[in-house]
CSV table of C-alpha atoms in Angstrom, one decimal:
chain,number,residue,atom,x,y,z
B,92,UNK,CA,73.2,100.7,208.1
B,93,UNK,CA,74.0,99.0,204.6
B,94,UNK,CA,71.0,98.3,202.8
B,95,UNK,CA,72.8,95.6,199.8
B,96,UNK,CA,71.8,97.3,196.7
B,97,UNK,CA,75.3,98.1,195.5
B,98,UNK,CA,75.9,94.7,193.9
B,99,UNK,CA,72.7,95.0,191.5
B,100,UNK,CA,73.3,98.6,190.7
B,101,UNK,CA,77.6,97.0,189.8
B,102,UNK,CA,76.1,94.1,187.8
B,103,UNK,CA,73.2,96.6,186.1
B,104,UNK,CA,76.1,99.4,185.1
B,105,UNK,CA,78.1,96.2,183.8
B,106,UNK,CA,75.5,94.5,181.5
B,107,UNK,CA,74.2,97.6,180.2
B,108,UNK,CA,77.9,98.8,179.7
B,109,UNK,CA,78.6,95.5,177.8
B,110,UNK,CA,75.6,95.2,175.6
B,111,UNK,CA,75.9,98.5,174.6
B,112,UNK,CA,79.7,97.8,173.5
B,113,UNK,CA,78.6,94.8,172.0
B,114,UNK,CA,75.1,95.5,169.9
B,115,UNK,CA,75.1,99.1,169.4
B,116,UNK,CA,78.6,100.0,168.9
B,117,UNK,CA,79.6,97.2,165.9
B,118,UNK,CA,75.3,98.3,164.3
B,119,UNK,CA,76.4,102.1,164.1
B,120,UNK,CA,79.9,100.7,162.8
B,121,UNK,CA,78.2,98.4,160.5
B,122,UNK,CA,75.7,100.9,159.4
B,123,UNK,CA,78.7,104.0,158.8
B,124,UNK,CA,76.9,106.4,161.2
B,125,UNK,CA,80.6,107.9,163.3
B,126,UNK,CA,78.9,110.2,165.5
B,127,UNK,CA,76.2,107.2,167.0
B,128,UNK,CA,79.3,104.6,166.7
B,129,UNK,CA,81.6,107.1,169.1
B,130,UNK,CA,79.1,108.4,171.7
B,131,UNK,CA,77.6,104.6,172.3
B,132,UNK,CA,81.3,103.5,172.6
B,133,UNK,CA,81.8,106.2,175.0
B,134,UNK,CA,78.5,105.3,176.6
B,135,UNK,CA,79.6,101.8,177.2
B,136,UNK,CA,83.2,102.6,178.6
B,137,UNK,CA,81.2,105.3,181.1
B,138,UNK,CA,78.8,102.4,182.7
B,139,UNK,CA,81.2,100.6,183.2
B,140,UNK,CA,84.0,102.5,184.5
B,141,UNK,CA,80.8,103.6,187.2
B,142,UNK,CA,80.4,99.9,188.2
B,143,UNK,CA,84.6,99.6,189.4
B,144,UNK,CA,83.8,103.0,191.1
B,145,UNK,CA,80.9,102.1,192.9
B,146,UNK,CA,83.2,99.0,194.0
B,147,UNK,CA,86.3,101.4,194.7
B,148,UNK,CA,84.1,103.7,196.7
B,149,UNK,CA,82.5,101.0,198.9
B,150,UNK,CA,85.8,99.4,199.5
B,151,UNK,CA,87.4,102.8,200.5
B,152,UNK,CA,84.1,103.5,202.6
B,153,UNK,CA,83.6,100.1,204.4
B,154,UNK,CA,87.4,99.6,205.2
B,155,UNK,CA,88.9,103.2,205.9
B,156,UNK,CA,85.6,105.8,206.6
B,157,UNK,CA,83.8,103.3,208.7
């Protein structure tokens, strides 16, 4: 049974994923603070690296497991 709630969960992971590369990451740049400026860049990269695996997972699950 597929319920459809993949897409919003990929779009969510990439917004969230791009604002945070785009507003948080240049403010801790701009603002000299390295720790906040790495882990938020890190942060970004993470959300959206999970929205292509939640993609790559339900193409491997929908064309091969099912």
């Amino acid at each position: 049974m597929y319920i459809g709630y993949f897409h919003y969960v990929i779009v969510l992971c990439w917004v969230t994923g791009g604002l945070i590369l785009f507003t948080d990451v240049k403010a801790y740049k701009n603002a000299s603070l390295k720790k906040e400026h790495k882990v938020s860049k890190y942060l970004g990269w993470v959300n959206i690296l999970i929205g292509f695996g939640i993609i790559t997972a339900d193409f491997i699950y929908s064309h091969f497991m099912w």
